[in-house]
Structures are given as C-alpha cells and as structure tokens.
XYZ file of C-alpha atoms in Angstrom:
366
model
C 75.552 86.280 118.922
C 73.168 83.856 120.555
C 69.993 85.837 121.239
C 66.698 84.115 121.978
C 64.334 84.763 119.079
C 61.619 87.317 119.818
C 60.416 90.822 119.005
C 63.114 93.396 119.740
C 63.785 97.048 119.173
C 67.451 98.070 119.041
C 67.284 99.214 122.659
C 65.699 95.935 123.780
C 68.279 93.880 121.899
C 71.098 95.797 123.598
C 69.482 95.210 126.991
C 69.263 91.493 126.179
C 73.026 91.476 125.538
C 73.651 93.235 128.868
C 71.370 90.864 130.793
C 72.665 87.657 129.174
C 76.245 88.458 128.208
C 77.658 84.983 128.835
C 75.129 83.156 126.666
C 75.179 85.849 123.957
C 78.967 85.505 123.536
C 79.253 81.815 124.395
C 80.719 80.781 121.026
C 83.192 83.682 120.820
C 86.700 83.885 122.238
C 86.451 87.666 122.638
C 83.403 89.453 124.054
C 83.457 92.535 121.830
C 80.278 93.983 120.325
C 80.731 95.943 117.108
C 78.232 98.530 115.880
C 78.118 99.783 112.291
C 75.867 102.728 111.481
C 74.553 103.283 107.960
C 72.531 105.985 106.217
C 69.629 104.411 104.334
C 67.105 105.389 101.710
C 63.608 105.974 103.081
C 62.288 102.850 101.337
C 65.265 100.706 102.328
C 64.382 97.168 103.349
C 66.532 94.296 104.644
C 66.369 92.159 101.510
C 69.564 90.222 100.916
C 70.934 87.873 98.241
C 70.067 84.177 98.383
C 73.287 83.226 100.181
C 72.042 85.105 103.257
C 69.601 83.550 105.713
C 67.291 85.906 107.617
C 65.211 85.575 110.785
C 62.610 88.009 112.079
C 63.442 89.576 115.458
C 60.747 92.266 115.473
C 62.239 95.594 114.371
C 65.571 93.790 114.084
C 66.518 91.143 111.522
C 69.103 88.430 112.117
C 71.200 87.871 108.994
C 73.566 84.900 108.604
C 76.053 84.101 105.859
C 78.952 81.759 105.224
C 82.599 82.762 105.065
C 86.050 81.136 105.143
C 87.766 81.479 108.512
C 91.499 81.897 109.162
C 92.004 78.128 109.173
C 90.513 77.750 105.693
C 87.326 76.124 106.990
C 83.777 77.128 106.116
C 82.073 79.022 108.944
C 78.979 81.172 109.513
C 78.652 84.755 110.705
C 75.611 86.390 112.326
C 74.547 90.032 112.229
C 71.561 91.911 113.650
C 70.242 94.736 111.476
C 67.504 97.268 112.192
C 66.528 100.940 112.505
C 68.158 103.256 115.016
C 65.200 104.061 117.276
C 62.698 106.278 115.465
C 65.257 107.225 112.803
C 64.327 104.898 109.941
C 67.025 106.517 107.776
C 69.758 105.392 110.194
C 70.418 101.643 110.180
C 72.321 99.899 112.974
C 74.217 96.632 112.578
C 75.378 94.704 115.653
C 77.740 91.769 115.564
C 80.265 89.917 117.698
C 82.010 88.422 114.662
C 85.698 88.846 113.878
C 86.803 91.516 111.433
C 87.723 88.678 109.092
C 84.098 87.501 109.012
C 82.740 91.038 108.693
C 85.056 91.826 105.777
C 83.927 88.721 103.903
C 80.256 88.325 104.739
C 78.931 91.821 105.396
C 80.824 94.874 104.168
C 81.280 93.904 100.487
C 77.571 93.149 100.094
C 76.475 96.422 101.702
C 79.132 98.336 99.773
C 77.498 97.310 96.491
C 74.018 98.519 97.433
C 72.879 101.892 96.116
C 70.293 102.461 98.870
C 72.611 102.435 101.889
C 75.920 104.073 102.833
C 78.285 103.607 105.753
C 77.659 106.615 107.996
C 80.735 108.841 107.889
C 81.363 111.153 110.822
C 82.623 114.552 109.752
C 86.061 115.140 111.239
C 85.009 118.248 113.153
C 82.104 116.248 114.626
C 84.537 113.469 115.499
C 86.748 115.881 117.439
C 83.638 117.056 119.319
C 82.747 113.443 120.128
C 86.222 112.992 121.591
C 85.745 116.053 123.795
C 82.405 114.652 124.963
C 83.960 111.344 126.024
C 86.815 113.094 127.819
C 84.306 114.890 130.043
C 84.150 111.616 131.999
C 86.601 111.812 134.887
C 89.828 109.784 134.713
C 89.097 108.257 131.309
C 92.217 107.200 129.389
C 92.999 107.052 125.683
C 95.072 103.911 125.171
C 95.139 103.676 121.379
C 94.392 105.950 118.428
C 94.973 106.555 114.753
C 95.521 110.094 113.479
C 95.793 111.415 109.933
C 97.035 114.632 108.373
C 94.185 117.070 107.694
C 95.892 120.405 106.926
C 93.042 122.817 107.640
C 92.187 121.194 110.999
C 95.706 121.284 112.444
C 98.917 123.173 111.756
C 102.112 121.102 111.535
C 105.473 122.275 112.858
C 107.344 119.397 111.203
C 107.304 119.020 107.385
C 103.737 120.369 106.983
C 103.491 119.389 103.299
C 103.813 115.640 104.025
C 100.674 113.477 104.077
C 100.893 111.097 107.039
C 99.012 108.573 109.134
C 100.135 107.670 112.668
C 98.940 104.805 114.889
C 99.748 104.982 118.597
C 99.364 102.686 121.615
C 100.108 103.749 125.179
C 98.514 104.777 128.456
C 99.384 108.408 127.706
C 97.277 108.577 124.559
C 95.386 111.675 125.710
C 98.636 113.658 125.850
C 100.098 112.010 122.734
C 97.118 113.052 120.583
C 97.800 116.722 121.322
C 101.575 116.368 120.922
C 101.251 114.690 117.525
C 98.604 117.195 116.483
C 100.855 120.196 117.143
C 104.025 118.563 115.846
C 102.792 116.649 112.810
C 99.398 118.230 112.105
C 97.455 114.976 112.495
C 93.961 114.661 113.986
C 92.370 111.479 115.370
C 90.108 109.364 113.153
C 89.946 106.348 115.503
C 90.225 106.327 119.324
C 90.160 103.637 122.037
C 88.981 104.745 125.502
C 89.394 102.878 128.797
C 87.940 103.464 132.251
C 86.837 101.356 135.181
C 83.390 100.782 133.635
C 84.058 101.956 130.086
C 85.835 100.377 127.158
C 84.875 101.932 123.854
C 86.469 102.401 120.438
C 85.091 104.977 117.993
C 85.933 105.301 114.305
C 85.075 108.161 111.948
C 83.882 105.577 109.413
C 80.792 104.960 111.554
C 82.067 101.923 113.464
C 81.930 101.622 117.266
C 83.239 98.749 119.408
C 82.146 97.994 122.975
C 84.396 95.773 125.091
C 82.356 95.934 128.302
C 78.672 95.022 128.312
C 77.063 97.445 130.743
C 74.492 100.233 130.574
C 77.121 102.959 131.007
C 78.975 101.832 127.886
C 75.813 101.568 125.777
C 74.486 104.931 127.016
C 77.735 106.651 126.052
C 77.679 105.055 122.604
C 74.172 106.296 121.844
C 74.956 109.723 123.296
C 77.781 110.038 120.764
C 75.576 108.912 117.879
C 72.924 111.476 118.837
C 75.627 114.134 118.642
C 76.099 113.640 114.880
C 72.738 112.434 113.533
C 71.472 115.888 112.538
C 74.536 116.603 110.380
C 74.483 113.104 108.886
C 70.838 113.345 107.803
C 71.403 116.827 106.381
C 74.256 115.426 104.275
C 72.015 112.597 103.057
C 69.298 115.060 102.006
C 71.784 117.084 99.963
C 73.293 114.076 98.189
C 69.853 112.717 97.299
C 69.049 116.014 95.578
C 72.162 115.692 93.387
C 70.677 113.631 90.591
C 70.048 113.133 86.895
C 66.387 112.995 85.849
C 64.398 113.110 82.635
C 61.256 115.178 82.102
C 58.593 114.997 79.415
C 58.104 118.401 77.744
C 55.262 119.132 75.330
C 56.252 121.085 72.223
C 53.336 121.490 69.847
C 52.217 117.994 68.955
C 55.492 116.500 70.109
C 56.495 115.105 73.490
C 60.219 115.537 74.094
C 62.295 113.906 76.818
C 64.593 116.522 78.333
C 67.447 115.507 80.676
C 67.682 117.592 83.835
C 70.688 117.703 86.129
C 70.757 118.875 89.731
C 74.452 119.421 90.416
C 76.327 119.610 93.684
C 79.152 121.884 94.724
C 81.951 121.466 97.243
C 83.318 124.775 98.509
C 86.897 124.660 99.758
C 88.144 126.469 102.842
C 91.715 126.314 101.525
C 93.184 126.595 98.037
C 92.798 123.444 95.942
C 96.068 123.166 94.009
C 97.299 120.826 91.305
C 99.458 118.991 93.849
C 96.397 118.456 96.055
C 94.408 117.276 93.039
C 97.070 114.708 92.138
C 97.318 113.520 95.756
C 93.529 113.294 95.938
C 93.222 111.093 92.850
C 95.970 108.817 94.133
C 94.645 108.786 97.696
C 91.121 107.696 96.786
C 92.566 104.697 94.961
C 94.304 103.477 98.095
C 91.628 103.901 100.773
C 90.003 101.025 102.648
C 86.696 99.862 101.186
C 86.566 102.751 98.705
C 87.001 101.986 95.026
C 86.782 105.155 92.944
C 88.425 105.305 89.544
C 89.073 108.464 87.526
C 88.890 108.667 83.735
C 89.245 111.535 81.249
C 91.369 113.392 83.795
C 92.596 116.853 82.811
C 94.724 119.119 84.993
C 96.178 122.516 84.314
C 98.305 124.383 86.816
C 98.323 128.113 87.337
C 94.677 128.942 87.782
C 93.710 125.324 88.484
C 91.444 123.603 85.982
C 90.807 119.993 87.036
C 88.112 117.716 85.637
C 87.394 113.990 85.478
C 84.722 111.345 85.305
C 84.506 109.446 88.599
C 83.315 105.850 88.784
C 82.319 104.087 91.988
C 83.426 100.607 90.952
C 81.532 98.943 93.807
C 78.146 100.333 92.759
C 78.800 101.081 89.069
C 77.830 104.677 89.809
C 79.042 107.578 87.632
C 79.438 111.333 88.051
C 81.642 114.089 86.659
C 83.704 116.604 88.588
C 85.318 119.901 87.647
C 87.304 121.999 90.064
C 88.970 125.357 90.435
C 91.088 126.543 93.333
C 87.931 127.483 95.263
C 85.295 124.859 94.499
C 84.481 121.511 92.927
C 81.349 120.950 90.850
C 79.705 117.498 90.913
C 77.509 116.643 87.918
C 75.689 113.296 88.213
C 75.036 110.880 85.371
C 72.016 108.596 84.955
C 72.959 105.970 87.530
C 74.599 108.140 90.196
C 73.683 106.993 93.726
C 73.707 108.988 96.955
C 76.057 106.526 98.791
C 78.704 107.153 96.118
C 78.443 110.907 96.650
C 78.618 110.589 100.439
C 81.753 108.442 100.290
C 83.333 110.737 97.685
C 82.679 113.798 99.847
C 84.156 111.995 102.849
C 87.324 111.377 100.801
C 87.494 115.108 100.037
C 87.226 115.914 103.747
C 89.965 113.480 104.715
C 92.365 114.040 101.821
C 91.884 117.658 100.768
C 90.021 119.923 103.164
C 88.410 118.913 106.454
C 86.249 122.049 106.395
C 84.996 121.741 102.807
C 81.217 122.144 102.523
C 78.868 120.289 100.190
C 75.706 121.954 98.924
C 73.499 122.083 95.854
C 74.428 124.073 92.778
C 71.721 125.756 90.734
C 69.462 123.408 88.728
C 70.343 123.232 85.085
C 69.157 121.538 81.924
C 71.670 119.276 80.224
C 72.542 120.206 76.662
C-alpha cells in the first residue's frame, strides 16, 4: 500500500486507508485489505532478516521484501506491522498484496520465528463471531468453508467421515445450517456481504476487508475484541509449558537439575486409536503446519498413544502421551510456545473442538 510516511498507530493507519483509498491502492488491481493477527512474546520486536527492508511509521513498521510473481518476474511486496492498540502481545499485519506474495514473502518467515504465532480463533469463539456479525440486519453469507468437528455438530449422514466443504451462493446463511445438520460440519471461514459491509473472517486469524469504510473496520475490531481474552489466556498457558534447568546445591557440589512444566489436553469425547491415526495423518496435510511424529506407539483397547512431535518450521520438540481421556504434553529444551499453540489448534480441529489445554503438575525430569 502507498501510505505517506509518518507516525501512525494502527487506528490512525486504518483511518489513512479510509481517507485516501484510491492512492493507497493505486498500484493494485483489487482493493482488498488483508489483516493477519499474531500472538507475540512480550519482548517481541520487528527485527527481520537482511532481505527485508524496514521503514519507521511510528508504532507501525513498513516491511518490504522481494518475491516472484505469477509471470516469473521479480516483484516487491509491502506489509505494515505493529501492535494491536494497547495489546503489545497482539501483533497486527496489514497488506494489500496478493496471496501469492504473502505466501512467499511473509508467512514462511513468520512461521519460523519462535516468538510469534498466528492467532488461532477457537472454533466455539468463531461460531460466536458469526452470530455477532449476523446481528446486522439483512447481511448475507455468500461464501464459506466448513469442516467436520464431531463434538460441535452431529451428522445425520455418514458421521464417521472426516470432510471439508466449500460453498458459494447467496443463500449461504441457510446452507451453513443445512450442511451442519446433515454433514456435521461447522464454518471455519465465512464471507459476508451487505450494502456497506464486505468482510471475510478465517479461524486462522486472517480477516479481509473489501470495502474501505468505518463500518467495515469497526466490525472487524469488534470481532477481534470478542476473542482477545481467550487468546491471551491460551498464550499464558503455553508459555508456562517449558523445560528449564535449575542449579541445586548439594553439600559442596552444584548440580544442574532439569525441570519440566508439562501441559495437559483434556478431551470432551473419547480419544480412540482411529482418531489418533487420523490426527497424525491430518497434521501432516494441513496448510502452513509442518509437524512430524517419531517414535510413535499405539495400542488399542484402553488407548495408549505416545510420540515425539517436531515442529519442522521452528525445529521445536515436545513429547506427547495420550489415553482415551487426556493428552500429556512434555516439552524438550527448545520447545516454543507458537509450536504448542498450533499443535493445540490442530487438536481442536481434528480431534475435539471442546478439548481444553491447561498445565499439568510441575515435575522434575529423571
């Protein structure tokens, strides 16, 4: 986007886009503004590799990087990054670039950082966001993507089948409910249209505005406010799940003792061997998630499932062990909170949309 350099907060930058839409989008064929929300470490700072150019815009930072466009030519993409209001632990990224540019120049770089995680929206929160939008009179759902989440919706048709359904049509509001009752799928991405509104929301923390007016921006930030409390609570829990080392005095000796603070996911439905197998396979095939499982053991009957999990993007390691009722998460030395957040989000989407993550009792590693 073409924004005159100056000192901006996020709110002021958005107002600049509203006031000068034509000049801001002058170089773009489509006037769509994409927002990505991230959870960040408290000491996060916008330092980027050498291939990225940065410019100071007050609380916001303009970041530019090269990429190869669809015609095979070298091009540049611009992004604005900064805190979400007073919430320094929530980072907002604005861009008008194509998904092609975003996938090359932005998401891979952020996906490798261990101090920042794409902000997932819990599926129950996402359903509440949908209800909030639909309170606006005469708003239409024209496009959505729904996925099978067994504990959030009963299926009349082949309930054991995992499925994903994408739908386009003016009757999207009715179709969401029909597909939910018939196939047990719940929305994870929704496009809304109204006279003054055009907004797409995604449970992966991405929002797209297609009309640049105050009503659209106000609705976007109203939806974000709806989920921030739960998001920050999740971040606090995952940052407590860690591997540390303590110095212990024993006589004249000083001994380094490993200490593990484990996490625990409690299931609302039975975690079976079939679900465990589907979960391992499903995490391998999800967009922008690259978990690998090693040392996998599974026993049916009274389920006994364990594995080492590796976040290949961040080189982050942790171990899991699960029964039918719960899954224990035991971090290793270089386990990062973004890896745990994304892993938990996979559990919610693939296994149990009502599963809860909390801390297990502290323990000393043997």
